[in-house]
PDB file of C-alpha atoms in Angstrom:
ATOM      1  CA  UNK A  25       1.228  39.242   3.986  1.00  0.00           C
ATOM      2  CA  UNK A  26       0.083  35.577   4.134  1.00  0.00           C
ATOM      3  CA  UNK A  27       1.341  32.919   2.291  1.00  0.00           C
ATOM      4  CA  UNK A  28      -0.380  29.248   1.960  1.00  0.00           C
ATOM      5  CA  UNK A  29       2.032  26.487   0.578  1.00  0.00           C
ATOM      6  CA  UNK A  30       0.732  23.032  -0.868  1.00  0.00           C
ATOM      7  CA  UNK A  31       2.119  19.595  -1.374  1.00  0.00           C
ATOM      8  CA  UNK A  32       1.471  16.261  -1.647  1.00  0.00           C
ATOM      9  CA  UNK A  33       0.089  15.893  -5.180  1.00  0.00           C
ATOM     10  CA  UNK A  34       1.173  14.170  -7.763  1.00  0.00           C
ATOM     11  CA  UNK A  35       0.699  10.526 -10.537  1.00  0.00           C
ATOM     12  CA  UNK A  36      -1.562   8.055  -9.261  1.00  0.00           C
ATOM     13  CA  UNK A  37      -3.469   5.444 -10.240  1.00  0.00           C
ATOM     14  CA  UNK A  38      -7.201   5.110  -9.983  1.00  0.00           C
ATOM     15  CA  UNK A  39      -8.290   3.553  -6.994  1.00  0.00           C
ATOM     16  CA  UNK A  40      -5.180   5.205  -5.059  1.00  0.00           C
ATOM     17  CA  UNK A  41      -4.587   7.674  -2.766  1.00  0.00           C
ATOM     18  CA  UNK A  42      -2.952  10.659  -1.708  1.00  0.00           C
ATOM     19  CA  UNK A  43      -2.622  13.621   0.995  1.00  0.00           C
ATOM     20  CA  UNK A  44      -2.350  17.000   0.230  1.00  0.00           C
ATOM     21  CA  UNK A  45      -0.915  19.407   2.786  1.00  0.00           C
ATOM     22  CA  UNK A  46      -1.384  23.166   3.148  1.00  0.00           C
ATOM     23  CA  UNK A  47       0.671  25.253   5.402  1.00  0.00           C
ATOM     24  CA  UNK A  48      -0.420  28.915   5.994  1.00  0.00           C
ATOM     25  CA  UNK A  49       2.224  31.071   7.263  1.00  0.00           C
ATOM     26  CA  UNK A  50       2.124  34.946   8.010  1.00  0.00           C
ATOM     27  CA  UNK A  51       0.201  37.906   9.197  1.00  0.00           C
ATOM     28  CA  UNK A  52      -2.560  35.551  10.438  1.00  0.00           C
ATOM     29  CA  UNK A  53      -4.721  36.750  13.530  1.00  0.00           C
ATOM     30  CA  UNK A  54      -7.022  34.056  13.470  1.00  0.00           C
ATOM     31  CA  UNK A  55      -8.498  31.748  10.615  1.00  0.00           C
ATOM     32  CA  UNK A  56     -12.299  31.090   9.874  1.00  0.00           C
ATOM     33  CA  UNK A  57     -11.972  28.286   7.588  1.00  0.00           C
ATOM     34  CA  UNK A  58      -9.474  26.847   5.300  1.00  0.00           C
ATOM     35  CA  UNK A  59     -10.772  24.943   2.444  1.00  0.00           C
ATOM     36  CA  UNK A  60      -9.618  22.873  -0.817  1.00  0.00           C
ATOM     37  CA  UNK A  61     -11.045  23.923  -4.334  1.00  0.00           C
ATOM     38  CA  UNK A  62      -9.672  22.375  -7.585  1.00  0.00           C
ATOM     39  CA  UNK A  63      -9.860  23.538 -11.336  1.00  0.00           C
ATOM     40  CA  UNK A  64      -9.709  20.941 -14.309  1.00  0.00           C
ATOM     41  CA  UNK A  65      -8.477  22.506 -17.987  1.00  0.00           C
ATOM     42  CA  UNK A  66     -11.245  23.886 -19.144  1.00  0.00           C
ATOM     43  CA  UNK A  67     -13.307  24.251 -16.023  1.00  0.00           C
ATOM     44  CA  UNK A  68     -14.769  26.195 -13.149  1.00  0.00           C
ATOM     45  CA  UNK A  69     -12.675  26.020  -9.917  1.00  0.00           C
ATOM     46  CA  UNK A  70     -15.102  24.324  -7.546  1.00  0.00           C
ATOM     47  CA  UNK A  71     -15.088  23.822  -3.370  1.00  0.00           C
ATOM     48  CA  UNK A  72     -14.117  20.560  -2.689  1.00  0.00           C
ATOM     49  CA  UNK A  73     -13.727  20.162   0.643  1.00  0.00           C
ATOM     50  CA  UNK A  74     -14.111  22.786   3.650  1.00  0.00           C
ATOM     51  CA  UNK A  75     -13.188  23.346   7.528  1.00  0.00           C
ATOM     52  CA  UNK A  76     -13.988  25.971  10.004  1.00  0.00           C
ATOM     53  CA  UNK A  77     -12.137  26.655  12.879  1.00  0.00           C
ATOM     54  CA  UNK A  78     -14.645  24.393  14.977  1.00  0.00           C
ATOM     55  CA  UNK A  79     -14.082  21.584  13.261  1.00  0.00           C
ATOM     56  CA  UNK A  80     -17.041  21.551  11.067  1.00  0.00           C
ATOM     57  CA  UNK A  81     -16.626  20.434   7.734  1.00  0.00           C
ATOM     58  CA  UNK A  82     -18.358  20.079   4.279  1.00  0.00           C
ATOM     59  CA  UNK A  83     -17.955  18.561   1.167  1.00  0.00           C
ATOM     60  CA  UNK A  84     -18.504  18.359  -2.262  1.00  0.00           C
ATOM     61  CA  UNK A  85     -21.249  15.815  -3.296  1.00  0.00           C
ATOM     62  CA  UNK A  86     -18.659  14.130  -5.641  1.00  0.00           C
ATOM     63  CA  UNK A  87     -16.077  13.426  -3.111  1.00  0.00           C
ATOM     64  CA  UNK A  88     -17.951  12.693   0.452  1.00  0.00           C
ATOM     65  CA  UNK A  89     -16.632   9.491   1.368  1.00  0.00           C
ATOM     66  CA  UNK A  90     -14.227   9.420  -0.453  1.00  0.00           C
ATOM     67  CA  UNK A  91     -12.109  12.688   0.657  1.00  0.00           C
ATOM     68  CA  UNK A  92     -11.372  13.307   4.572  1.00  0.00           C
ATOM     69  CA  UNK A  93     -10.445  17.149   5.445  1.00  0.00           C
ATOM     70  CA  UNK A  94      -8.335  18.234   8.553  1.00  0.00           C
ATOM     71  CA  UNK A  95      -6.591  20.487  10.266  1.00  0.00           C
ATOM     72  CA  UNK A  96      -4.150  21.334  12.942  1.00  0.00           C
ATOM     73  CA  UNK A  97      -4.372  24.785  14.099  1.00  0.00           C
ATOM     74  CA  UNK A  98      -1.550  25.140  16.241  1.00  0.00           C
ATOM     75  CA  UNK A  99       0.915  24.683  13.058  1.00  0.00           C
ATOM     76  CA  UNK A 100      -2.236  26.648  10.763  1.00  0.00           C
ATOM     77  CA  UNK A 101      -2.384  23.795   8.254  1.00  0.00           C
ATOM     78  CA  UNK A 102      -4.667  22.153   6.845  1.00  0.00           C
ATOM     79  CA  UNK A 103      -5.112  18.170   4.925  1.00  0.00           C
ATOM     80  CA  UNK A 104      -7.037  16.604   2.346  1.00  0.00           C
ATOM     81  CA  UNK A 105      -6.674  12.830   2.707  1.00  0.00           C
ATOM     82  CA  UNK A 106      -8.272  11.721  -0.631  1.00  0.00           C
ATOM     83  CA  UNK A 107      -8.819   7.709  -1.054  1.00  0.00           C
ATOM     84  CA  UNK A 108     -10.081   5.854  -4.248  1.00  0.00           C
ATOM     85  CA  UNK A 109      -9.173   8.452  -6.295  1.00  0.00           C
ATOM     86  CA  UNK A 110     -10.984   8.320  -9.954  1.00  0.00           C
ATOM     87  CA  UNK A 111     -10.012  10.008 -13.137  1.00  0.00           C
ATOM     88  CA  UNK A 112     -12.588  12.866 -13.005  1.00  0.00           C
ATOM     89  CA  UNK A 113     -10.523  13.753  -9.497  1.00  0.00           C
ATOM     90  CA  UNK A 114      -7.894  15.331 -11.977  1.00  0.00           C
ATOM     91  CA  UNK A 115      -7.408  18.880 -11.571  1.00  0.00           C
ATOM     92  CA  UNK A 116      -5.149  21.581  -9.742  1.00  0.00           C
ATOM     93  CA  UNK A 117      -6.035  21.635  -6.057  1.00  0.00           C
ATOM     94  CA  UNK A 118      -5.380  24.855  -4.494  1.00  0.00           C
ATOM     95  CA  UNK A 119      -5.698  25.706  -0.828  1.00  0.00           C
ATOM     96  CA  UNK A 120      -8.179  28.954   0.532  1.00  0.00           C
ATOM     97  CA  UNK A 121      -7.745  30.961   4.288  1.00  0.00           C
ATOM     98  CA  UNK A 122     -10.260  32.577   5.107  1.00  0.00           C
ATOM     99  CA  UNK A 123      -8.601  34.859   8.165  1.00  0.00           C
ATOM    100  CA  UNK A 124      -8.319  38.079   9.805  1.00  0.00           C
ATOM    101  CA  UNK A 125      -5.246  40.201   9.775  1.00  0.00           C
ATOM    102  CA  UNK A 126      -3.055  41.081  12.478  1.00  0.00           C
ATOM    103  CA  UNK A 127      -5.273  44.399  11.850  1.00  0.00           C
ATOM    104  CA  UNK A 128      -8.198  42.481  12.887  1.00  0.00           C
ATOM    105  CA  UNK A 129      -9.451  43.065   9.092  1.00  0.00           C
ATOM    106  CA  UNK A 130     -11.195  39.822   7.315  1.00  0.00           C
ATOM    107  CA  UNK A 131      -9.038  38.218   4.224  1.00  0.00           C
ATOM    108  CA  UNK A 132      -9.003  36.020   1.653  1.00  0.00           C
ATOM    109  CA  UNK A 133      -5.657  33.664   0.356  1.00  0.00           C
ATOM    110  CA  UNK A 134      -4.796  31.276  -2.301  1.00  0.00           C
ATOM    111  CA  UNK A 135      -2.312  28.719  -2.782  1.00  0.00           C
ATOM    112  CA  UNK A 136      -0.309  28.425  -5.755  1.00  0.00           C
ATOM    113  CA  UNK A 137      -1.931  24.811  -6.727  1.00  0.00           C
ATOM    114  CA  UNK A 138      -0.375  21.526  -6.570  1.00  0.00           C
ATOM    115  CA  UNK A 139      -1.475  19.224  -9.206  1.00  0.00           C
ATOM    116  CA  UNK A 140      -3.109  15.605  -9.153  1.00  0.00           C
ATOM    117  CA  UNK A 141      -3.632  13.172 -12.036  1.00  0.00           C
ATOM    118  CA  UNK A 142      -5.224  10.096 -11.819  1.00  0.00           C
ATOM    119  CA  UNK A 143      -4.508   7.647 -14.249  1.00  0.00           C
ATOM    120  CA  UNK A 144      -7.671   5.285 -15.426  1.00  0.00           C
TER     121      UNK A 144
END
């Protein structure tokens, strides 16, 4: 069993920032990537930012250079520095592992969501 924990979210105002932290913990072989999606009332949940084990990353259109993922896979977590932060970047963020099991079988885990508001 895996279990992905988030924090760092929270009131801000526009034009602020925050970090969001994601700590994966568990029957974890190895990880292919560990991304950020978010969900706004009333909407889709969408990829926002993503990160393979190499280091490669991608990003939604709406938050490239604004939003800065990372990881450190000794500890398996993973970061989501997010800098001027507008309203629309309201939603629940949740963290995604995709991994393979200590049975060498591929996998698929969410967080429980951490919410951020930004104020206008």
């Amino acid at each position: 069993q895996v279990q992905l924990v988030e924090s760092g979210g929270g009131l801000v105002q526009a034009g602020g920032s925050l970090r969001l932290s994601c700590a994966a913990s568990g029957s974890i072989l190895s990880i292919n990537s560990m991304d950020w999606y978010r969900q706004a009332p009333g909407k889709q949940r969408e990829l926002v930012a993503g990160i393979t084990s190499g280091g490669v990353t991608n990003y939604a259109d709406s938050v490239k250079g604004r939003f800065t993922i990372s990881r450190d896979n000794a500890k398996n977590m993973v970061y989501l520095q997010m800098n001027s932060l507008k309203p629309e970047d309201t939603a629940n963020y949740y963290c995604n592992l995709d991994f393979r099991d200590r049975w060498g079988s591929r996998s698929n885990s969410w967080g429980q969501g951490t919410q951020v508001t930004v104020s206008s």
